[in-house]
């Protein structure tokens, strides 16, 4: 990215960021996730500045990018919820008393103390964003995403065995 592109993206950031966060929050109902989505839209803009700056409507380009980011967030959340439900459904009946009565900590007592379980639970059930999880653990968002990937794999293997 050259300096003129950087300056133009910075101008768009100052102009559009509050609007994008507000738009994302109205959809996601979570301010931290909304901020993360808006930042992700600008990360994408920085990766392909030519597409943004040669667009006839750069502001509209950013809004469309944000919509796609929000769709991806919903898709990831739905996948994580499906995964957790599948794992609960595959749990032996003697471990499950009632879907409404049992908390995941009781269903998976042997795993509830692990960091992997706490990480997946915070994302899926508590609705925390990757940014919040990363901040709580004093790590980068990228590191947090990788840990989440490993945590899901770890839990999948432990629950199947």
CSV table of C-alpha atoms in Angstrom, one decimal:
chain,number,residue,atom,x,y,z
A,1,UNK,CA,0.0,0.0,0.0
A,2,UNK,CA,1.5,3.3,-1.0
A,3,UNK,CA,1.2,6.5,1.1
A,4,UNK,CA,-1.6,8.1,-0.8
A,5,UNK,CA,-3.7,4.9,-0.5
A,6,UNK,CA,-2.9,4.8,3.2
A,7,UNK,CA,-4.0,8.4,3.6
A,8,UNK,CA,-7.3,7.8,1.8
A,9,UNK,CA,-8.0,4.6,3.8
A,10,UNK,CA,-7.3,6.5,7.0
A,11,UNK,CA,-9.7,9.3,5.9
A,12,UNK,CA,-12.4,6.7,5.2
A,13,UNK,CA,-11.7,5.1,8.5
A,14,UNK,CA,-12.2,8.3,10.4
A,15,UNK,CA,-15.3,9.1,8.4
A,16,UNK,CA,-16.9,5.6,8.3
A,17,UNK,CA,-15.8,3.7,11.4
A,18,UNK,CA,-18.4,5.0,13.8
A,19,UNK,CA,-21.2,4.3,11.2
A,20,UNK,CA,-19.9,0.8,10.6
A,21,UNK,CA,-19.7,0.0,14.3
A,22,UNK,CA,-23.3,1.2,14.7
A,23,UNK,CA,-24.5,-0.8,11.7
A,24,UNK,CA,-22.7,-3.9,12.9
A,25,UNK,CA,-24.0,-3.5,16.5
A,26,UNK,CA,-27.6,-3.2,15.2
A,27,UNK,CA,-27.2,-6.6,13.6
A,28,UNK,CA,-24.9,-8.4,16.1
A,29,UNK,CA,-26.4,-6.9,19.3
A,30,UNK,CA,-22.9,-7.0,20.8
A,31,UNK,CA,-20.7,-3.9,20.9
A,32,UNK,CA,-17.4,-5.8,21.1
A,33,UNK,CA,-18.3,-8.0,18.2
A,34,UNK,CA,-19.5,-4.9,16.2
A,35,UNK,CA,-16.1,-3.2,16.8
A,36,UNK,CA,-14.3,-6.4,15.7
A,37,UNK,CA,-16.5,-6.6,12.6
A,38,UNK,CA,-15.8,-3.0,11.6
A,39,UNK,CA,-12.1,-3.5,12.2
A,40,UNK,CA,-12.1,-6.6,10.1
A,41,UNK,CA,-13.8,-4.7,7.2
A,42,UNK,CA,-11.0,-2.2,7.3
A,43,UNK,CA,-8.4,-5.0,7.5
A,44,UNK,CA,-9.8,-6.3,4.3
A,45,UNK,CA,-9.7,-2.8,2.8
A,46,UNK,CA,-6.0,-2.5,3.7
A,47,UNK,CA,-5.4,-5.9,2.0
A,48,UNK,CA,-6.9,-4.8,-1.3
A,49,UNK,CA,-6.7,-1.0,-1.4
A,50,UNK,CA,-7.0,-0.8,-5.2
A,51,UNK,CA,-10.5,-2.5,-5.1
A,52,UNK,CA,-11.7,-0.1,-2.4
A,53,UNK,CA,-10.2,3.1,-3.8
A,54,UNK,CA,-11.1,2.4,-7.5
A,55,UNK,CA,-14.6,1.6,-6.5
A,56,UNK,CA,-17.2,4.2,-7.7
A,57,UNK,CA,-18.5,4.2,-4.1
A,58,UNK,CA,-15.8,3.4,-1.5
A,59,UNK,CA,-18.2,4.0,1.3
A,60,UNK,CA,-20.6,1.5,-0.2
A,61,UNK,CA,-17.8,-0.9,-0.8
A,62,UNK,CA,-17.0,-0.8,3.0
A,63,UNK,CA,-20.6,-1.4,3.9
A,64,UNK,CA,-20.9,-4.4,1.6
A,65,UNK,CA,-17.6,-5.7,3.1
A,66,UNK,CA,-19.0,-5.3,6.6
A,67,UNK,CA,-22.1,-7.2,5.7
A,68,UNK,CA,-20.0,-10.0,4.5
A,69,UNK,CA,-17.9,-10.0,7.7
A,70,UNK,CA,-21.2,-10.0,9.7
A,71,UNK,CA,-22.4,-13.0,7.7
A,72,UNK,CA,-19.2,-14.8,8.4
A,73,UNK,CA,-19.6,-14.1,12.1
A,74,UNK,CA,-23.1,-15.6,12.1
A,75,UNK,CA,-21.8,-18.6,10.1
A,76,UNK,CA,-19.0,-19.2,12.6
A,77,UNK,CA,-21.3,-18.9,15.6
A,78,UNK,CA,-23.9,-21.2,14.0
A,79,UNK,CA,-21.2,-23.7,13.3
A,80,UNK,CA,-19.9,-23.5,16.8
A,81,UNK,CA,-23.4,-24.0,18.2
A,82,UNK,CA,-24.1,-26.9,15.9
A,83,UNK,CA,-20.8,-28.5,17.0
A,84,UNK,CA,-21.7,-28.1,20.7
A,85,UNK,CA,-25.2,-29.5,20.1
A,86,UNK,CA,-23.8,-32.4,18.2
A,87,UNK,CA,-21.3,-33.1,21.0
A,88,UNK,CA,-24.1,-33.0,23.6
A,89,UNK,CA,-26.3,-35.2,21.4
A,90,UNK,CA,-23.5,-37.8,21.1
A,91,UNK,CA,-23.0,-37.9,24.8
A,92,UNK,CA,-24.1,-41.2,26.4
A,93,UNK,CA,-27.6,-41.0,27.9
A,94,UNK,CA,-26.4,-41.8,31.4
A,95,UNK,CA,-24.4,-38.6,31.3
A,96,UNK,CA,-27.4,-36.4,30.3
A,97,UNK,CA,-30.2,-36.0,32.7
A,98,UNK,CA,-32.2,-33.2,30.9
A,99,UNK,CA,-31.3,-30.8,28.2
A,100,UNK,CA,-32.9,-28.0,30.3
A,101,UNK,CA,-31.5,-29.0,33.7
A,102,UNK,CA,-27.9,-29.7,32.9
A,103,UNK,CA,-25.3,-27.1,32.4
A,104,UNK,CA,-22.4,-28.0,30.1
A,105,UNK,CA,-20.0,-27.9,33.1
A,106,UNK,CA,-22.0,-30.8,34.6
A,107,UNK,CA,-22.3,-32.8,31.3
A,108,UNK,CA,-18.5,-32.6,30.8
A,109,UNK,CA,-17.2,-32.5,34.4
A,110,UNK,CA,-14.0,-34.1,33.4
A,111,UNK,CA,-13.4,-31.5,30.7
A,112,UNK,CA,-14.9,-28.4,32.4
A,113,UNK,CA,-11.6,-27.5,34.1
A,114,UNK,CA,-9.6,-27.3,30.9
A,115,UNK,CA,-8.8,-24.1,29.2
A,116,UNK,CA,-10.1,-25.5,25.9
A,117,UNK,CA,-13.6,-26.0,27.4
A,118,UNK,CA,-13.6,-22.6,29.0
A,119,UNK,CA,-12.5,-21.0,25.6
A,120,UNK,CA,-15.2,-22.7,23.5
A,121,UNK,CA,-17.9,-22.1,26.2
A,122,UNK,CA,-17.0,-18.4,26.4
A,123,UNK,CA,-17.4,-18.0,22.6
A,124,UNK,CA,-20.4,-20.2,22.0
A,125,UNK,CA,-22.5,-19.9,25.2
A,126,UNK,CA,-21.4,-16.6,26.7
A,127,UNK,CA,-21.3,-14.8,23.3
A,128,UNK,CA,-17.9,-13.3,23.7
A,129,UNK,CA,-16.1,-12.0,20.7
A,130,UNK,CA,-12.6,-13.2,19.7
A,131,UNK,CA,-11.4,-9.7,20.7
A,132,UNK,CA,-12.8,-10.0,24.2
A,133,UNK,CA,-11.4,-13.5,24.6
A,134,UNK,CA,-7.9,-12.3,23.3
A,135,UNK,CA,-8.0,-9.4,25.7
A,136,UNK,CA,-9.0,-11.6,28.7
A,137,UNK,CA,-6.1,-13.9,27.9
A,138,UNK,CA,-3.6,-11.1,27.0
A,139,UNK,CA,-3.0,-12.6,23.5
A,140,UNK,CA,-3.6,-11.4,19.9
A,141,UNK,CA,-6.9,-12.1,18.1
A,142,UNK,CA,-5.0,-14.3,15.6
A,143,UNK,CA,-3.6,-16.4,18.4
A,144,UNK,CA,-7.0,-16.6,20.0
A,145,UNK,CA,-8.5,-17.9,16.7
A,146,UNK,CA,-5.8,-20.6,16.5
A,147,UNK,CA,-6.3,-21.6,20.1
A,148,UNK,CA,-10.1,-21.9,19.4
A,149,UNK,CA,-9.4,-24.1,16.4
A,150,UNK,CA,-7.1,-26.3,18.6
A,151,UNK,CA,-9.6,-26.3,21.5
A,152,UNK,CA,-12.4,-27.6,19.2
A,153,UNK,CA,-10.2,-30.4,17.9
A,154,UNK,CA,-9.1,-31.3,21.5
A,155,UNK,CA,-12.7,-31.4,22.8
A,156,UNK,CA,-13.9,-33.3,19.7
A,157,UNK,CA,-11.3,-36.0,20.4
A,158,UNK,CA,-11.9,-36.2,24.1
A,159,UNK,CA,-15.7,-36.4,23.8
A,160,UNK,CA,-15.5,-39.1,21.1
A,161,UNK,CA,-13.3,-41.3,23.3
